[in-house]
Short mmCIF file of C-alpha atoms in Angstrom, two decimals:
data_model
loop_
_atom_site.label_atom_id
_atom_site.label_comp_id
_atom_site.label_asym_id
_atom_site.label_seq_id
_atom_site.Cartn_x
_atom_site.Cartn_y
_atom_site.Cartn_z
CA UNK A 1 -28.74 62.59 93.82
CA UNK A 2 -26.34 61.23 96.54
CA UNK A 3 -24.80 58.31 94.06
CA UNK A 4 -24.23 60.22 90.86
CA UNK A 5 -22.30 62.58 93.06
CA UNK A 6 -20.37 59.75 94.76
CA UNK A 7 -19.60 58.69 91.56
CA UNK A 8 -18.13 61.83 89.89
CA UNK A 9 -16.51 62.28 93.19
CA UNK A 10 -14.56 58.67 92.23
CA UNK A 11 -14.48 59.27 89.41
CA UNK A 12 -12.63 62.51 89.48
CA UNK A 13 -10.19 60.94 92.12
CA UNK A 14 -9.27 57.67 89.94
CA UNK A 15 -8.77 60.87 87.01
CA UNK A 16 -6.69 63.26 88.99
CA UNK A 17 -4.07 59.66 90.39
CA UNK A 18 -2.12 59.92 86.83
CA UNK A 19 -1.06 63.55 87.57
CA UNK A 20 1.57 64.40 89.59
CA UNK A 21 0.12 66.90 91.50
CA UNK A 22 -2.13 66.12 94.56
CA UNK A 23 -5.83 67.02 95.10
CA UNK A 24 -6.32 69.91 97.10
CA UNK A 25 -8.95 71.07 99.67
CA UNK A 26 -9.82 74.60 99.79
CA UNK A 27 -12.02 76.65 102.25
CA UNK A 28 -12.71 79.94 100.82
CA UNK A 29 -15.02 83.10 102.87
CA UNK A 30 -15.74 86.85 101.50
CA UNK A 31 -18.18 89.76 101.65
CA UNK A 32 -20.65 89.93 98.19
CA UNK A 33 -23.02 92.17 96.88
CA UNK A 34 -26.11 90.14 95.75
CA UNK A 35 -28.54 90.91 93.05
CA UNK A 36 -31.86 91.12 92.14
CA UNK A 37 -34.11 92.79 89.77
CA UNK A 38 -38.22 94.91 90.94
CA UNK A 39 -41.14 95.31 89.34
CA UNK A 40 -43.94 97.77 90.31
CA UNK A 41 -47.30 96.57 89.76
CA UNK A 42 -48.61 100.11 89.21
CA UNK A 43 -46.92 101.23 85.93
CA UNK A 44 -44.86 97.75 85.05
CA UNK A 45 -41.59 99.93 85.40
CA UNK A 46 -38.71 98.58 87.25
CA UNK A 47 -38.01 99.24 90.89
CA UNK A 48 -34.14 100.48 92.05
CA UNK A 49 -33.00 97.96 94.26
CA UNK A 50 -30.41 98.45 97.02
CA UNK A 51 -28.06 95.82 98.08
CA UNK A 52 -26.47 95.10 101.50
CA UNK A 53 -23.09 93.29 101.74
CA UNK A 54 -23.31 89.58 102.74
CA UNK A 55 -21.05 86.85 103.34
CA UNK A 56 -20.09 83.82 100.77
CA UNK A 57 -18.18 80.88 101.62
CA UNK A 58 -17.44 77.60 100.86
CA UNK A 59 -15.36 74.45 100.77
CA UNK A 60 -13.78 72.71 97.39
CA UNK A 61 -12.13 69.99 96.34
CA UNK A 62 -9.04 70.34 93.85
CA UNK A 63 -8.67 67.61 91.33
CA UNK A 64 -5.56 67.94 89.02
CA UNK A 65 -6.08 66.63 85.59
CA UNK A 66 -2.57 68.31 84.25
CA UNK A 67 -0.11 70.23 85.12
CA UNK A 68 -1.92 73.76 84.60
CA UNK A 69 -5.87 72.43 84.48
CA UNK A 70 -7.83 71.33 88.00
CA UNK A 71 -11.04 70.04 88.19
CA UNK A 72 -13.06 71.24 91.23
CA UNK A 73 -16.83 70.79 93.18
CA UNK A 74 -17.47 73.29 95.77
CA UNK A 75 -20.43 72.87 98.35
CA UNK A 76 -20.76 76.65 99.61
CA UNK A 77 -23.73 79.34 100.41
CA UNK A 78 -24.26 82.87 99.42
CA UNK A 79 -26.42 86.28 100.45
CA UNK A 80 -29.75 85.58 99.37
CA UNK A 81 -30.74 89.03 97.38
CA UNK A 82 -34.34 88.40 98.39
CA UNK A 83 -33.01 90.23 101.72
CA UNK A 84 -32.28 93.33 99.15
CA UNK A 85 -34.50 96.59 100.02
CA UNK A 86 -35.94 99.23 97.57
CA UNK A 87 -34.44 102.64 97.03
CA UNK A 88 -36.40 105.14 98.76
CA UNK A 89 -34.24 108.54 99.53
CA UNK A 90 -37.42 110.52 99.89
CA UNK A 91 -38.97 107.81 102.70
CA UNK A 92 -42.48 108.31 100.97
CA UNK A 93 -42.98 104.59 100.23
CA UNK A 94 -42.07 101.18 101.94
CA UNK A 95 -42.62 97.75 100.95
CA UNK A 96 -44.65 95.62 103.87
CA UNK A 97 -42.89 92.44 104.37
CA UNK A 98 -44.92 90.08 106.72
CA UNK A 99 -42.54 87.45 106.05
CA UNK A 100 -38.64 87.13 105.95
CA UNK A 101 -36.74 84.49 103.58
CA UNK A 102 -33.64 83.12 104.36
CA UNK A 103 -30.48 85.24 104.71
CA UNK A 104 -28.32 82.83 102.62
CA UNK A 105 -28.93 80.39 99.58
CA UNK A 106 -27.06 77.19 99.28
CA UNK A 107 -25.15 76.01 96.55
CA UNK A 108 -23.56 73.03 94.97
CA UNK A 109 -20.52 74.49 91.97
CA UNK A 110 -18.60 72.23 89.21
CA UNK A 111 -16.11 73.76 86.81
CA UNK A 112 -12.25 73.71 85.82
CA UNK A 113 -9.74 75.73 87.06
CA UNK A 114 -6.39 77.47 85.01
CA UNK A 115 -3.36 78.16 86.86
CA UNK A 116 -0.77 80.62 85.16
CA UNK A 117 2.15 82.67 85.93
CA UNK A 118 2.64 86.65 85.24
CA UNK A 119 6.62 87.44 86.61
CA UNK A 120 6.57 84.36 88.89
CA UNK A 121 3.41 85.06 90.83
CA UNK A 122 1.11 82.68 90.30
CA UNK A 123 -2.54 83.14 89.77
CA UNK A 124 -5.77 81.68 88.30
CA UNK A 125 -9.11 81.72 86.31
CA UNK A 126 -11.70 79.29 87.36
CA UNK A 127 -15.05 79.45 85.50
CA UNK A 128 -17.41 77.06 86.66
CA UNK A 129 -21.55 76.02 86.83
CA UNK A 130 -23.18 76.76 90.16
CA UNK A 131 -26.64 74.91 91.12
CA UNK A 132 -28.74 76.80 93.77
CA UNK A 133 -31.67 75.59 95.49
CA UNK A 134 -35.05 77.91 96.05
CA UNK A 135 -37.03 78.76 98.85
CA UNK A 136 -41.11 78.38 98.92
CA UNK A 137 -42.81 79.89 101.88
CA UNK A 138 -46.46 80.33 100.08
CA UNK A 139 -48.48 83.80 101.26
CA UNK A 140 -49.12 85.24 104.69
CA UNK A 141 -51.53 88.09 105.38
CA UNK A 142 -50.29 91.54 106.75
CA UNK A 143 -51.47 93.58 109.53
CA UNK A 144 -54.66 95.69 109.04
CA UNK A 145 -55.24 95.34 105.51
CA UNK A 146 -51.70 95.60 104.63
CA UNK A 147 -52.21 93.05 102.13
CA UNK A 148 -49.92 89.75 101.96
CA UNK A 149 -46.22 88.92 101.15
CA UNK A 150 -45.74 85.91 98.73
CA UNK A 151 -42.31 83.74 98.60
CA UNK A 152 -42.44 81.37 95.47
CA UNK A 153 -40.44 79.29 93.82
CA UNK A 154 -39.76 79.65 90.05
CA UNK A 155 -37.24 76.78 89.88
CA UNK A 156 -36.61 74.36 92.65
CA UNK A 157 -32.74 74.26 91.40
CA UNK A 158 -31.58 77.65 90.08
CA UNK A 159 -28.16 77.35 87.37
CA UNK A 160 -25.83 80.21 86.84
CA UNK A 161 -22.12 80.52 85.65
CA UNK A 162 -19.82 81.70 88.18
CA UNK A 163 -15.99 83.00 86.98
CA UNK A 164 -13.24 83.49 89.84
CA UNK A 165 -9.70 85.22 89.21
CA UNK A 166 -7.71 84.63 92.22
CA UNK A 167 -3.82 84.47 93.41
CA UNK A 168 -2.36 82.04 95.31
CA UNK A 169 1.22 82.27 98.02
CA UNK A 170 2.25 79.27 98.79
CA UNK A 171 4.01 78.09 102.63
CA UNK A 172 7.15 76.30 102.64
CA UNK A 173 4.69 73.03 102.83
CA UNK A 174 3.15 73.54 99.61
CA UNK A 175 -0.14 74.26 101.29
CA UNK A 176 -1.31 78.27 100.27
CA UNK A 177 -3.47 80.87 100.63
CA UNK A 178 -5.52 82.68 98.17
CA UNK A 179 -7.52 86.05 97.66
CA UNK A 180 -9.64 87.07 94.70
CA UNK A 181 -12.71 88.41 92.65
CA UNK A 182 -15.80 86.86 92.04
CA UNK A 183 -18.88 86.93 89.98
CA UNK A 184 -21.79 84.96 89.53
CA UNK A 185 -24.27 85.28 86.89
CA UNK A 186 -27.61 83.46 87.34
CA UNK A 187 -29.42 82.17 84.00
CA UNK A 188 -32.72 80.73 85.38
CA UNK A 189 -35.00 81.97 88.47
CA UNK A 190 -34.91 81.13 92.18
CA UNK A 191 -37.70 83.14 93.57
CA UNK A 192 -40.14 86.14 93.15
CA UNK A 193 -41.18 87.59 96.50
CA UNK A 194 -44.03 90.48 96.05
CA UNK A 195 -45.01 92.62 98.98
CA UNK A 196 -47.19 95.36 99.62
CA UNK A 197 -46.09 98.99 98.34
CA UNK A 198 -47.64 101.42 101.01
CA UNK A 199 -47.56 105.03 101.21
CA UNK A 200 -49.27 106.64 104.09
CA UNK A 201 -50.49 104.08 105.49
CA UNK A 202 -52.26 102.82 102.69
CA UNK A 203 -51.74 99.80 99.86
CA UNK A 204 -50.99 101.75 96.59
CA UNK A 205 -49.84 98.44 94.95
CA UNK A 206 -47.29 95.61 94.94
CA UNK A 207 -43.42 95.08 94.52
CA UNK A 208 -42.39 91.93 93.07
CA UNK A 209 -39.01 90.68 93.17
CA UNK A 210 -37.00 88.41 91.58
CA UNK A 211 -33.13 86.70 92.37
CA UNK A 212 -31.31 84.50 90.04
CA UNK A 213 -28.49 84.18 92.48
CA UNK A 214 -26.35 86.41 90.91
CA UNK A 215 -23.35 88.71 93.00
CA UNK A 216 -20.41 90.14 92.90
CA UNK A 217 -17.56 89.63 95.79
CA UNK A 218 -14.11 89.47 96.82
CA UNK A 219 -12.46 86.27 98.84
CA UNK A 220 -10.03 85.48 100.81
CA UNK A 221 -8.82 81.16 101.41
CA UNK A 222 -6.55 78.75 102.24
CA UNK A 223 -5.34 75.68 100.84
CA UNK A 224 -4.41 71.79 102.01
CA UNK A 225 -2.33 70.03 99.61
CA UNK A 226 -3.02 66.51 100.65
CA UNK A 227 0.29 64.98 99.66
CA UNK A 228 1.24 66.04 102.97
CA UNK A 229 -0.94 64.00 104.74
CA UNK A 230 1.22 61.04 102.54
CA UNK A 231 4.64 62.60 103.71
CA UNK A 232 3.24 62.64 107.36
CA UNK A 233 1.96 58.50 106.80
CA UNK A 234 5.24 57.89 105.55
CA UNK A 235 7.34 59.20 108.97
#
């Protein structure tokens, strides 16, 4: 996987050399709600799932193909919403977790940006495809004839579209900072992690989850026009 990257990386560099803008480098960190959908295995019906806030971050590279169009690949991570809980306001149920998957999925993202003006402020859309990669931690038994939790993979690489509307200030250098919205949408599985449902004391059935790596979150960045690293060369 390492040399068609390095290649669109090259690629993408030799591309952006006829504009006249400079690539950029961006580091980007927010708070996100993640998502995932619950099955109960006693009816079929689907389970209300609460979400925490997590964190989302990552770090891009800015490859200007024209004067409003960039071209950009992000390496980044995001809340896993395997960590989500069930709604339970009446505490008569709980789901027996006897393992714990990771807090935070990795992710690789490719897409195009559009930069445009509304009364001299500058802002953006950037839609984009995001590649996530899966956990598999098999089955491991419970306590006292809990019964098990199972962590399994449905895809090892997990695709969604992700859409970001940001704005940008720009310093006196032409380097900026940035805040915005953003949504992912996953289109194939990651994971379905089923625990035990238990009500007083006792296995009345199982909870199965599943995450597509889908959220919702707000960001915050900054960004390093590398043509000053030229202007610096050239002093």
């Amino acid at each position: 996987m390492k040399n068609p990257l390095l290649i669109t990386v090259l690629f993408l560099v030799s591309f952006s050399a006829f504009s006249q803008r400079n690539v950029s480098i961006e580091i980007t960190a927010g708070a996100i709600s993640s998502f995932s959908t619950a099955t109960n295995s006693i009816d079929g019906s689907q389970v209300p799932m609460e979400s925490n806030i997590g964190a989302n971050a990552g770090l891009s590279l800015l490859f200007p193909i024209s004067e409003k169009w960039d071209l950009y690949s992000e390496f980044g991570f995001y809340r896993n919403g395997m960590r989500n809980e069930i709604k339970n306001p009446t505490n008569d149920f709980y789901l027996f977790r006897s393992m714990v998957p990771p807090a935070y999925t990795p992710s690789f993202s490719f897409g195009g940006r559009y930069t445009f003006n509304i009364k001299k402020s500058e802002f953006y859309l950037q839609p984009g495809l995001t590649l996530s990669t899966s956990t598999s931690l098999g089955a491991m038994n419970g306590f006292e004839g809990s019964g098990e939790s199972r962590l399994e993979q449905i895809n090892k690489i997990g695709t969604a579209i992700k859409v970001d509307v940001g704005k940008k200030f720009m310093t006196k250098n032409d380097n900026y900072f940035l805040v915005g919205l953003r949504y992912q949408q996953g289109i194939t599985g990651l994971n379905n992690y089923t625990n035990p449902l238990i009500s007083n004391t006792v296995q009345i059935g199982e909870v199965t989850q599943e995450t597509k790596g889908s959220f919702l979150g707000v960001f915050m960045g900054f960004g390093l026009n590398t043509g000053n690293w030229k202007k610096a060369n050239k002093k």
